[in-house]
Amino acid sequence: MTKGSLVDAARHVAIIMDGNGRWAQKRGKPRLFGHHAGSKRVREILQSCPHLGVKYLTIFAFSTENWRRTQEEVAGLMTLFRRYIIREAENLNNNGVRVRFIGDRMRLATSLVDLMDNLEMITRDNDIVHLTIAINYGGRDEVARAAQRLAYDVKSGRLLPKEINEKTLPRYLDTYVLPDPDLLIRTSGEARISNFLLWQAAYSEYDFVDTLWPDFTPAMFEEALARFANRTRRFGGIPA
Ligand code: FPP
């Protein structure tokens, strides 16, 4: 790909929405106040995707490690996810957004899983933007769950050990229908990927921005995409 050309548009952007807690604390408010503000940003960033050429948006809403937070914060986040789905379902569907969830649903409340299943179902024919929300997601956990399913397939003879390779293994990941992310953005100034999309982000470009997630505007999103367009991706090779 040439530097800065249109073909360098980031088709799939993954975001680690970090900094909600600090944003709230700076205002003397409880952490959940920051998560609520963060959920409003999700709406705005998603709305900006079609005209920015972003077809796939994948957001990290709750990690397998986030259960270590206080019971109050965990419960508050779970309620926020429920409310978000109920409140946004119609709007998402009307705007042609196809919603998917990744992560292990086993530990989530049935009431939430039912809402997630239903939103996936009602939006399954949409194709304007593909929004993937990671809840109880961890990259290592995903690979371990994939390995388990793969082992069952080998045991039952559906897959031969010699058929396990870089093409067949991703079919067992939660993201099996998605392209790999072109760009991974993390807000709040932390420069790490915290167990997000470990397999899928092997060749993603990373953009770490200092802004806290509730302050991250569509204009900043556009700037990140512009920085991406100016990078030369080599995928281990040599640029043409
Ligand atoms: C990280 O910030 C953020 C989270 C663990 C939650 C992300 C959730 C949202 C943005 C809510 C909306 C999402 C949806 C899909 C409705 P942090 O709390 O770790 O911030 P800190 O590092 O400043 O403490």
Tab-separated table of C-alpha atoms and ligand atoms in Angstrom:
chain	number	residue	atom	x	y	z
A	1	MET	CA	0.000	0.000	0.000
A	2	THR	CA	1.214	3.491	-0.726
A	3	LYS	CA	1.683	6.080	1.966
A	4	GLY	CA	-1.301	8.290	2.644
A	5	SER	CA	-3.491	6.950	-0.171
A	6	LEU	CA	-7.182	6.229	0.136
A	7	VAL	CA	-6.565	2.498	0.175
A	8	ASP	CA	-4.970	3.044	3.582
A	9	ALA	CA	-8.375	3.753	5.155
A	10	ALA	CA	-8.705	1.861	8.434
A	11	ARG	CA	-11.577	-0.472	7.630
A	12	HIS	CA	-11.529	-2.084	11.060
A	13	VAL	CA	-10.776	0.013	14.126
A	14	ALA	CA	-10.564	-1.472	17.617
A	15	ILE	CA	-10.716	0.799	20.652
A	16	ILE	CA	-9.702	0.353	24.280
A	17	MET	CA	-11.919	2.985	25.894
A	18	ASP	CA	-9.759	3.798	28.888
A	19	GLY	CA	-9.930	6.641	31.389
A	20	ASN	CA	-13.573	6.763	32.470
A	21	GLY	CA	-12.679	6.371	36.144
A	22	ARG	CA	-10.047	9.138	36.142
A	23	TRP	CA	-12.383	11.412	34.182
A	24	ALA	CA	-15.013	11.050	36.904
A	25	GLN	CA	-12.540	11.344	39.780
A	26	LYS	CA	-11.203	14.603	38.346
A	27	ARG	CA	-14.743	15.940	38.698
A	28	GLY	CA	-15.194	14.566	42.209
A	29	LYS	CA	-17.796	12.076	40.950
A	30	PRO	CA	-18.118	8.302	41.361
A	31	ARG	CA	-16.439	6.151	38.711
A	32	LEU	CA	-19.785	5.096	37.264
A	33	PHE	CA	-20.408	8.695	36.269
A	34	GLY	CA	-17.395	8.332	33.975
A	35	HIS	CA	-18.713	5.100	32.488
A	36	HIS	CA	-22.032	6.814	31.707
A	37	ALA	CA	-20.189	9.663	29.994
A	38	GLY	CA	-18.136	7.038	28.151
A	39	SER	CA	-21.232	5.319	26.820
A	40	LYS	CA	-22.349	8.596	25.217
A	41	ARG	CA	-19.019	8.748	23.373
A	42	VAL	CA	-19.619	5.273	21.982
A	43	ARG	CA	-22.716	6.590	20.259
A	44	GLU	CA	-20.919	9.574	18.709
A	45	ILE	CA	-17.869	7.646	17.542
A	46	LEU	CA	-20.093	4.972	16.026
A	47	GLN	CA	-22.154	7.575	14.189
A	48	SER	CA	-19.022	9.010	12.620
A	49	CYS	CA	-17.875	5.647	11.233
A	50	PRO	CA	-19.723	5.505	7.888
A	51	HIS	CA	-18.381	8.787	6.546
A	52	LEU	CA	-14.870	8.029	7.819
A	53	GLY	CA	-14.797	4.729	5.933
A	54	VAL	CA	-14.775	2.609	9.086
A	55	LYS	CA	-16.799	-0.506	8.387
A	56	TYR	CA	-15.898	-2.440	11.543
A	57	LEU	CA	-15.679	-0.926	15.008
A	58	THR	CA	-14.723	-3.167	17.917
A	59	ILE	CA	-14.828	-1.781	21.446
A	60	PHE	CA	-13.542	-3.169	24.734
A	61	ALA	CA	-16.339	-2.679	27.264
A	62	PHE	CA	-15.479	-5.201	29.992
A	63	SER	CA	-12.464	-7.466	30.330
A	64	THR	CA	-12.093	-10.842	32.034
A	65	GLU	CA	-9.962	-8.934	34.577
A	66	ASN	CA	-12.576	-6.241	35.281
A	67	TRP	CA	-14.407	-8.566	37.712
A	68	ARG	CA	-11.692	-7.552	40.202
A	69	ARG	CA	-13.297	-4.116	40.555
A	70	THR	CA	-15.681	-3.375	43.405
A	71	GLN	CA	-19.012	-5.140	43.358
A	72	GLU	CA	-20.662	-1.730	43.009
A	73	GLU	CA	-18.711	-0.819	39.886
A	74	VAL	CA	-19.189	-4.239	38.264
A	75	ALA	CA	-22.937	-4.177	38.948
A	76	GLY	CA	-23.141	-0.607	37.676
A	77	LEU	CA	-21.371	-1.514	34.437
A	78	MET	CA	-23.648	-4.525	33.895
A	79	THR	CA	-26.694	-2.287	34.378
A	80	LEU	CA	-25.180	0.223	31.962
A	81	PHE	CA	-24.738	-2.492	29.314
A	82	ARG	CA	-28.368	-3.613	29.780
A	83	ARG	CA	-29.653	-0.054	29.507
A	84	TYR	CA	-27.441	0.707	26.536
A	85	ILE	CA	-28.827	-2.285	24.630
A	86	ILE	CA	-32.435	-1.466	25.508
A	87	ARG	CA	-32.073	2.236	24.744
A	88	GLU	CA	-29.962	1.966	21.585
A	89	ALA	CA	-31.400	-1.149	19.913
A	90	GLU	CA	-33.845	0.684	17.666
A	91	ASN	CA	-31.429	3.469	16.797
A	92	LEU	CA	-28.672	0.980	15.951
A	93	ASN	CA	-30.989	-1.063	13.774
A	94	ASN	CA	-32.376	1.995	11.965
A	95	ASN	CA	-28.839	3.118	11.197
A	96	GLY	CA	-27.878	-0.190	9.619
A	97	VAL	CA	-25.528	-1.245	12.416
A	98	ARG	CA	-24.901	-4.943	12.816
A	99	VAL	CA	-24.048	-5.677	16.437
A	100	ARG	CA	-22.018	-8.630	17.655
A	101	PHE	CA	-20.682	-9.470	21.103
A	102	ILE	CA	-17.419	-11.245	21.813
A	103	GLY	CA	-16.216	-12.703	25.095
A	104	ASP	CA	-17.306	-15.511	27.361
A	105	ARG	CA	-21.034	-15.247	28.054
A	106	MET	CA	-21.009	-18.035	30.652
A	107	ARG	CA	-20.302	-15.684	33.556
A	108	LEU	CA	-22.825	-13.034	32.487
A	109	ALA	CA	-26.373	-12.810	33.860
A	110	THR	CA	-29.014	-14.472	31.696
A	111	SER	CA	-30.967	-11.217	31.545
A	112	LEU	CA	-27.976	-9.528	29.868
A	113	VAL	CA	-27.159	-12.468	27.587
A	114	ASP	CA	-30.785	-12.558	26.385
A	115	LEU	CA	-30.579	-8.862	25.445
A	116	MET	CA	-27.253	-9.440	23.676
A	117	ASP	CA	-28.613	-12.422	21.724
A	118	ASN	CA	-31.693	-10.459	20.746
A	119	LEU	CA	-29.709	-7.426	19.552
A	120	GLU	CA	-27.459	-9.678	17.469
A	121	MET	CA	-30.510	-11.320	15.995
A	122	ILE	CA	-32.476	-8.196	15.083
A	123	THR	CA	-29.454	-6.487	13.501
A	124	ARG	CA	-28.083	-9.551	11.668
A	125	ASP	CA	-29.035	-8.316	8.162
A	126	ASN	CA	-27.451	-4.868	8.600
A	127	ASP	CA	-24.229	-4.013	6.823
A	128	ILE	CA	-23.496	-0.258	7.120
A	129	VAL	CA	-21.254	-0.622	10.167
A	130	HIS	CA	-20.338	-3.756	12.107
A	131	LEU	CA	-20.121	-2.948	15.805
A	132	THR	CA	-18.516	-5.584	17.993
A	133	ILE	CA	-18.731	-5.128	21.747
A	134	ALA	CA	-16.330	-7.101	23.927
A	135	ILE	CA	-17.896	-8.026	27.259
A	136	ASN	CA	-16.163	-10.423	29.646
A	137	TYR	CA	-13.518	-10.641	26.956
A	138	GLY	CA	-9.855	-11.507	27.342
A	139	GLY	CA	-7.532	-12.398	24.475
A	140	ARG	CA	-5.918	-15.270	26.371
A	141	ASP	CA	-9.289	-16.575	27.483
A	142	GLU	CA	-10.529	-16.426	23.886
A	143	VAL	CA	-7.527	-18.406	22.613
A	144	ALA	CA	-7.941	-20.962	25.426
A	145	ARG	CA	-11.657	-21.384	24.627
A	146	ALA	CA	-10.786	-21.706	20.935
A	147	ALA	CA	-8.183	-24.376	21.743
A	148	GLN	CA	-10.781	-26.290	23.710
A	149	ARG	CA	-13.299	-26.293	20.836
A	150	LEU	CA	-10.553	-27.183	18.411
A	151	ALA	CA	-9.494	-30.127	20.599
A	152	TYR	CA	-13.062	-31.457	20.573
A	153	ASP	CA	-13.105	-31.239	16.774
A	154	VAL	CA	-9.817	-33.122	16.563
A	155	LYS	CA	-11.104	-35.729	18.993
A	156	SER	CA	-14.239	-36.289	16.942
A	157	GLY	CA	-12.253	-36.454	13.696
A	158	ARG	CA	-13.682	-33.265	12.186
A	159	LEU	CA	-10.202	-31.725	12.062
A	160	LEU	CA	-6.824	-33.397	11.667
A	161	PRO	CA	-3.904	-32.139	13.815
A	162	LYS	CA	-1.959	-31.399	10.625
A	163	GLU	CA	-4.805	-29.132	9.500
A	164	ILE	CA	-4.246	-26.755	12.444
A	165	ASN	CA	-2.594	-23.662	11.038
A	166	GLU	CA	-2.909	-19.849	10.895
A	167	LYS	CA	-5.956	-20.139	8.648
A	168	THR	CA	-7.923	-22.797	10.515
A	169	LEU	CA	-7.248	-21.706	14.110
A	170	PRO	CA	-8.910	-18.244	13.807
A	171	ARG	CA	-12.146	-19.989	12.813
A	172	TYR	CA	-12.443	-20.982	16.464
A	173	LEU	CA	-11.973	-17.449	17.791
A	174	ASP	CA	-14.950	-15.274	18.804
A	175	THR	CA	-14.037	-12.930	15.944
A	176	TYR	CA	-14.080	-15.613	13.224
A	177	VAL	CA	-16.250	-13.540	10.858
A	178	LEU	CA	-14.341	-10.274	11.308
A	179	PRO	CA	-11.271	-9.000	9.461
A	180	ASP	CA	-8.244	-8.272	11.655
A	181	PRO	CA	-8.178	-4.710	13.037
A	182	ASP	CA	-6.135	-2.273	10.960
A	183	LEU	CA	-5.858	0.210	13.786
A	184	LEU	CA	-6.045	-0.189	17.557
A	185	ILE	CA	-6.619	2.993	19.556
A	186	ARG	CA	-6.213	3.242	23.313
A	187	THR	CA	-7.217	6.393	25.110
A	188	SER	CA	-5.998	7.803	28.454
A	189	GLY	CA	-2.238	7.689	27.872
A	190	GLU	CA	-1.596	4.054	28.811
A	191	ALA	CA	0.537	2.271	26.214
A	192	ARG	CA	-0.478	-1.371	26.545
A	193	ILE	CA	-3.093	-3.635	24.993
A	194	SER	CA	-4.351	-5.285	28.191
A	195	ASN	CA	-5.260	-8.668	26.731
A	196	PHE	CA	-7.370	-7.222	23.890
A	197	LEU	CA	-7.454	-9.041	20.512
A	198	LEU	CA	-4.080	-10.704	21.086
A	199	TRP	CA	-4.203	-12.889	17.991
A	200	GLN	CA	-6.072	-10.461	15.753
A	201	ALA	CA	-3.942	-7.365	16.432
A	202	ALA	CA	-0.627	-9.017	15.465
A	203	TYR	CA	-0.189	-6.582	12.557
A	204	SER	CA	-2.462	-3.745	13.648
A	205	GLU	CA	-1.136	-0.238	13.904
A	206	TYR	CA	-1.336	1.109	17.462
A	207	ASP	CA	-2.326	4.628	18.389
A	208	PHE	CA	-2.092	5.643	22.044
A	209	VAL	CA	-3.769	8.962	22.758
A	210	ASP	CA	-3.589	10.917	26.018
A	211	THR	CA	-7.249	11.961	26.054
A	212	LEU	CA	-9.528	10.213	28.550
A	213	TRP	CA	-12.278	8.243	26.805
A	214	PRO	CA	-15.222	10.523	27.799
A	215	ASP	CA	-13.340	13.438	26.180
A	216	PHE	CA	-12.527	11.563	22.971
A	217	THR	CA	-14.428	13.343	20.204
A	218	PRO	CA	-15.218	12.284	16.621
A	219	ALA	CA	-12.696	14.955	15.510
A	220	MET	CA	-9.981	13.182	17.545
A	221	PHE	CA	-11.093	9.894	16.019
A	222	GLU	CA	-10.683	11.417	12.575
A	223	GLU	CA	-7.193	12.639	13.533
A	224	ALA	CA	-6.217	9.128	14.615
A	225	LEU	CA	-7.432	7.802	11.271
A	226	ALA	CA	-5.406	10.461	9.472
A	227	ARG	CA	-2.265	9.400	11.412
A	228	PHE	CA	-2.996	5.823	10.420
A	229	ALA	CA	-3.279	6.790	6.744
A	230	ASN	CA	0.226	8.247	6.915
A	231	ARG	CA	1.829	5.090	8.221
A	232	THR	CA	3.336	2.499	5.924
A	233	ARG	CA	2.239	-0.998	6.778
A	234	ARG	CA	4.730	-3.700	5.845
A	235	PHE	CA	3.268	-6.839	7.403
A	236	GLY	CA	6.837	-8.073	7.876
A	237	GLY	CA	7.772	-7.413	4.250
A	238	ILE	CA	9.489	-4.587	2.424
A	239	PRO	CA	7.479	-1.607	1.113
A	240	ALA	CA	6.984	-1.601	-2.670
B	1	FPP	C1	-11.920	1.682	31.262
B	1	FPP	O1	-11.809	2.887	31.995
B	1	FPP	C2	-13.301	1.487	30.877
B	1	FPP	C3	-14.069	0.430	31.209
B	1	FPP	C4	-13.571	-0.707	32.007
B	1	FPP	C5	-15.468	0.357	30.823
B	1	FPP	C6	-15.754	0.787	29.413
B	1	FPP	C7	-17.186	0.992	29.339
B	1	FPP	C8	-17.790	2.027	28.744
B	1	FPP	C9	-17.125	3.079	27.947
B	1	FPP	C10	-19.239	2.078	28.929
B	1	FPP	C11	-19.999	2.042	27.719
B	1	FPP	C12	-19.903	0.870	26.876
B	1	FPP	C13	-20.986	0.392	26.270
B	1	FPP	C14	-20.860	-0.630	25.218
B	1	FPP	C15	-22.314	0.841	26.635
B	1	FPP	P1	-11.352	2.799	33.515
B	1	FPP	O2	-12.557	2.679	34.354
B	1	FPP	O3	-10.368	1.694	33.680
B	1	FPP	O4	-10.692	4.176	33.705
B	1	FPP	P2	-9.467	4.511	34.652
B	1	FPP	O5	-8.268	3.832	34.065
B	1	FPP	O6	-9.378	5.991	34.569
B	1	FPP	O7	-9.790	4.027	36.026
